[in-house]
PDB file of C-alpha atoms in Angstrom:
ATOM      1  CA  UNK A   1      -4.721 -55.022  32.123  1.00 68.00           C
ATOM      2  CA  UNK A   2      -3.628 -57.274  35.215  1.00 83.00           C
ATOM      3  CA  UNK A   3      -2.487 -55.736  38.388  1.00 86.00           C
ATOM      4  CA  UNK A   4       1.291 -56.380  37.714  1.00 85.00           C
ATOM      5  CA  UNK A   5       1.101 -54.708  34.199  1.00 86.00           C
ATOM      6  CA  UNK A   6      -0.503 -51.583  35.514  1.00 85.00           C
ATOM      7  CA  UNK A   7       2.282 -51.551  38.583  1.00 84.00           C
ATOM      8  CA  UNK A   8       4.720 -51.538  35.198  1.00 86.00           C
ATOM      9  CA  UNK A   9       3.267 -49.238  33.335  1.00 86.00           C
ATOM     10  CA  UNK A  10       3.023 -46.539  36.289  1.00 83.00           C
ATOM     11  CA  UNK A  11       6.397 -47.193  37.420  1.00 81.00           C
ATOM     12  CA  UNK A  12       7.747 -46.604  34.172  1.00 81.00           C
ATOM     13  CA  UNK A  13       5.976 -43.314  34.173  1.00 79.00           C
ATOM     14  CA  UNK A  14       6.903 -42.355  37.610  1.00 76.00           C
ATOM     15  CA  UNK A  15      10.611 -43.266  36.332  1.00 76.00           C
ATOM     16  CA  UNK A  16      10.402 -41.038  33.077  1.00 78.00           C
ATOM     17  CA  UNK A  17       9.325 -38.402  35.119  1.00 78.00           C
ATOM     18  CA  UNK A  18      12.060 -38.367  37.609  1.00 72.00           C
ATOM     19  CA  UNK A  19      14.241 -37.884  34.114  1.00 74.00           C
ATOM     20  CA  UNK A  20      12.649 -35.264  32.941  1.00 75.00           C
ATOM     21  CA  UNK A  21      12.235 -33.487  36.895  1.00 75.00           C
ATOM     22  CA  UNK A  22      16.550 -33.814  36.759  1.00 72.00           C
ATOM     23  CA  UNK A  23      17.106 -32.465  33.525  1.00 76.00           C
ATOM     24  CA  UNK A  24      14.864 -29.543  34.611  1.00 77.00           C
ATOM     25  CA  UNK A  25      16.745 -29.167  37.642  1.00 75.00           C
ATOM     26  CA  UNK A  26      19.937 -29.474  35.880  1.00 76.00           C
ATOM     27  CA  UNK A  27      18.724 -26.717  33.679  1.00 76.00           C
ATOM     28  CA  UNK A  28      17.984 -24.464  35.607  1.00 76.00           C
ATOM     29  CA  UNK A  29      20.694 -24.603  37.905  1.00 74.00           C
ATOM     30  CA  UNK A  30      23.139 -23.991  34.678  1.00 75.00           C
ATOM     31  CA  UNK A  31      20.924 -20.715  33.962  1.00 75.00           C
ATOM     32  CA  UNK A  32      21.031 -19.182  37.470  1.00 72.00           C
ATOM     33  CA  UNK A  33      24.858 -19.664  37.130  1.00 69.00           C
ATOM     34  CA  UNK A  34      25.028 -18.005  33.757  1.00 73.00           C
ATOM     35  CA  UNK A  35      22.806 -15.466  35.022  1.00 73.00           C
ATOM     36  CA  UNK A  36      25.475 -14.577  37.535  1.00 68.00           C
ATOM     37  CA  UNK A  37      27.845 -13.350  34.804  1.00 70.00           C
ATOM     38  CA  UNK A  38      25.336 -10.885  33.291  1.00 73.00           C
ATOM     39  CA  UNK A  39      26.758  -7.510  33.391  1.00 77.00           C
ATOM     40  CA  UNK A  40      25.888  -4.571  31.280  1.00 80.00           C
ATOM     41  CA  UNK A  41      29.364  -4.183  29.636  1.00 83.00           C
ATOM     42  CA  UNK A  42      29.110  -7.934  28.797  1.00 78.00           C
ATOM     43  CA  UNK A  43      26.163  -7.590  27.219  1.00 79.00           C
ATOM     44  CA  UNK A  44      27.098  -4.812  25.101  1.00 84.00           C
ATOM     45  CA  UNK A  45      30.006  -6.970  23.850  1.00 86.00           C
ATOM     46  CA  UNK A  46      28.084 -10.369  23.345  1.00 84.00           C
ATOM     47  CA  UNK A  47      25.651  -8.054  21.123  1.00 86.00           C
ATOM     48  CA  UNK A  48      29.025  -6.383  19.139  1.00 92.00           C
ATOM     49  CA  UNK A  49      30.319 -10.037  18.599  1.00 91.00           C
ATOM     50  CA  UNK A  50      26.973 -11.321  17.474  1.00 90.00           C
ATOM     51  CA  UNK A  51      26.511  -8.290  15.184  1.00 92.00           C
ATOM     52  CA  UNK A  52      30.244  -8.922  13.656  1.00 94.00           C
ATOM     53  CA  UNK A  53      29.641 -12.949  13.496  1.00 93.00           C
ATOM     54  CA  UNK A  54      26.009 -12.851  11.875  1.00 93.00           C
ATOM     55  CA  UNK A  55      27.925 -10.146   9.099  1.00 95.00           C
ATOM     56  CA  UNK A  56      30.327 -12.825   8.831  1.00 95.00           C
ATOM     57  CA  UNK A  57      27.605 -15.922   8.641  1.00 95.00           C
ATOM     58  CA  UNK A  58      25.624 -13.625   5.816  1.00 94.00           C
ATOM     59  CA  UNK A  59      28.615 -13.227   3.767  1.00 93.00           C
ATOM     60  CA  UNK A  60      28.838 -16.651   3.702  1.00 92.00           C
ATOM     61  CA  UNK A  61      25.763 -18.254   3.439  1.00 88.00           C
ATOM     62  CA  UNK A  62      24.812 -16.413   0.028  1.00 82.00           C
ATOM     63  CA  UNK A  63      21.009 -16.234  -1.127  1.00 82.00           C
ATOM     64  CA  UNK A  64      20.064 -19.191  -3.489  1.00 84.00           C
ATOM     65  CA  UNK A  65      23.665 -21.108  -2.522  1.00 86.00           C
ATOM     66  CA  UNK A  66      23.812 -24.193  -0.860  1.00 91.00           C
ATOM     67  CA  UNK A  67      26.244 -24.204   1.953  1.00 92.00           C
ATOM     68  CA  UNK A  68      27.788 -26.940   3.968  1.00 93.00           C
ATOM     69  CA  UNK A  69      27.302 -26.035   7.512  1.00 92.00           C
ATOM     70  CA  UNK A  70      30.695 -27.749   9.120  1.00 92.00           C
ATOM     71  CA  UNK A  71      33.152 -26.182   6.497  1.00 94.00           C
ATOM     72  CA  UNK A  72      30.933 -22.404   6.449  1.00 94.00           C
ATOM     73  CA  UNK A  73      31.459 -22.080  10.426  1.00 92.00           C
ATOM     74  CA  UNK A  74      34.955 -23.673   9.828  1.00 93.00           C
ATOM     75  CA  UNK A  75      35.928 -20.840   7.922  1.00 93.00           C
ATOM     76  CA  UNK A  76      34.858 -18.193  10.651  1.00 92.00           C
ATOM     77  CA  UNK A  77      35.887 -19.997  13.316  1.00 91.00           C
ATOM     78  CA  UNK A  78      32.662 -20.799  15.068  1.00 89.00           C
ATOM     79  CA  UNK A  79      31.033 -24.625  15.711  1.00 87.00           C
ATOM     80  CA  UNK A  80      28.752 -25.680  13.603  1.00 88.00           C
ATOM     81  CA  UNK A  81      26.012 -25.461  15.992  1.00 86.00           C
ATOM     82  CA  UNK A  82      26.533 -22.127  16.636  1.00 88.00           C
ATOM     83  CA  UNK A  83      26.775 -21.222  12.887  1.00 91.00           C
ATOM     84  CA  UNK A  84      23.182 -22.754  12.218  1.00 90.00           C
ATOM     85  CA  UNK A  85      21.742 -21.007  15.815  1.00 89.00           C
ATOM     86  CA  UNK A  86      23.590 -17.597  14.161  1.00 91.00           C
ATOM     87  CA  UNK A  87      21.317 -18.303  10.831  1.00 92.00           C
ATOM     88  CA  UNK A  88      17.694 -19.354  12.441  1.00 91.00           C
ATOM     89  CA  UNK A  89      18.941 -15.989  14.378  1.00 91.00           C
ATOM     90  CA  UNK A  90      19.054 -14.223  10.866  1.00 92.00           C
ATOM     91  CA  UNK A  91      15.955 -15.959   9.968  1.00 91.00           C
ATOM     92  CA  UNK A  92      13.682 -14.351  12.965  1.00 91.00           C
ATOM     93  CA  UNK A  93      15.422 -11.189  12.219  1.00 92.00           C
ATOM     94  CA  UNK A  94      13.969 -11.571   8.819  1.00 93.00           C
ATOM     95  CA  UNK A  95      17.688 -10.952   7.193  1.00 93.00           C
ATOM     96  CA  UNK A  96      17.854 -14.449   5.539  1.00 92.00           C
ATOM     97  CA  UNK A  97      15.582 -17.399   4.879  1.00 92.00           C
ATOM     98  CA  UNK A  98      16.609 -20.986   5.664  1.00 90.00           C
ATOM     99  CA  UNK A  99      15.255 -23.014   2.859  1.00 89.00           C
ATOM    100  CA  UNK A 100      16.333 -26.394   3.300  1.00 86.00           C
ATOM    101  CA  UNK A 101      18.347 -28.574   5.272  1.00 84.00           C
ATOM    102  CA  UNK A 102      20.443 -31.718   5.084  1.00 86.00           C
ATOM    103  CA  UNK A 103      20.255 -34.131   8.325  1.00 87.00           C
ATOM    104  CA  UNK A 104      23.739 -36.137   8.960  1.00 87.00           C
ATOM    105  CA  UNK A 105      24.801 -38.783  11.325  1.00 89.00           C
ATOM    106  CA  UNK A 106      25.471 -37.372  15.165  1.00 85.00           C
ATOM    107  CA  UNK A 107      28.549 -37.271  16.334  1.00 84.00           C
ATOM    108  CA  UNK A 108      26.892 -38.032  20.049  1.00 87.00           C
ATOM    109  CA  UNK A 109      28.157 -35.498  22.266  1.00 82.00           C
ATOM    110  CA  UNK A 110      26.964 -32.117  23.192  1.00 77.00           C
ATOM    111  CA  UNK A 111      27.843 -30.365  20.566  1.00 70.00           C
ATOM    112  CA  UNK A 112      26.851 -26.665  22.425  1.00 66.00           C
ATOM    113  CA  UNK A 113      29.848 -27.440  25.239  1.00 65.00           C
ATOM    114  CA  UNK A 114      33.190 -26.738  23.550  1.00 60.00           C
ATOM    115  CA  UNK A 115      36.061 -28.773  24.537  1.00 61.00           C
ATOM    116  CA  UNK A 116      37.301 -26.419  27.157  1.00 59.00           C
ATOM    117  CA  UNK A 117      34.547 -27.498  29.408  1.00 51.00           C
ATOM    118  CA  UNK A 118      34.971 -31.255  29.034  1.00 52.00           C
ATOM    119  CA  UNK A 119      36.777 -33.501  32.191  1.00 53.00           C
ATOM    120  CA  UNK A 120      39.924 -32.912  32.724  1.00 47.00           C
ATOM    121  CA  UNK A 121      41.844 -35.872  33.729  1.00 48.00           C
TER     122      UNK A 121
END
């Protein structure tokens, strides 16, 4: 490998890594926010609206039925993304087992952000 090649090659490493050191960052900084809205009472409800929503996400997603994700968390209101993190929640709980599962096109955005949160302009 030539000297220019090997300049390349690291700089396209150091690069990658300065992508992955900002999404880090950007992580963390979005936890130590969150973290400042911790509050026992909070808590206490997130766990109550979990419980509720995972009784919901059971009665739908029926043992040996095949469920489409989109219309399941439709019907309780939820985003899909949350409706599948609310079953592999189920799953570690040892309530439900996930079986199979169907990969679809992306719709490419962040589906964990709802709408509420996008730019407002």
């Amino acid at each position: 490998m030539d000297e220019h090649m090997m300049y390349e090659e690291v700089k396209r490493v150091l690069d990658s890594e300065v992508l992955v050191t900002a999404r880090l960052v950007e992580s963390v900084t979005k936890v130590a926010q969150m973290s400042s809205f911790t509050h026992p009472e909070l808590d206490a409800l997130f766990l109550q609206w979990l419980s509720l929503v995972a009784g919901q996400v059971q009665r739908v997603a029926s043992e040996g039925q095949e469920i489409s994700i989109p219309s399941a968390a439709q019907e309780i209101g939820i985003s899909p993304s949350a409706f599948l993190a609310i079953l592999l929640h189920l799953q570690r709980q040892g309530k439900l087992s996930v079986d199979s599962v169907t990969i679809g096109q992306g719709t490419g955005r962040n589906e964990d952000l709802c709408d509420c949160l996008g730019d407002r302009t």
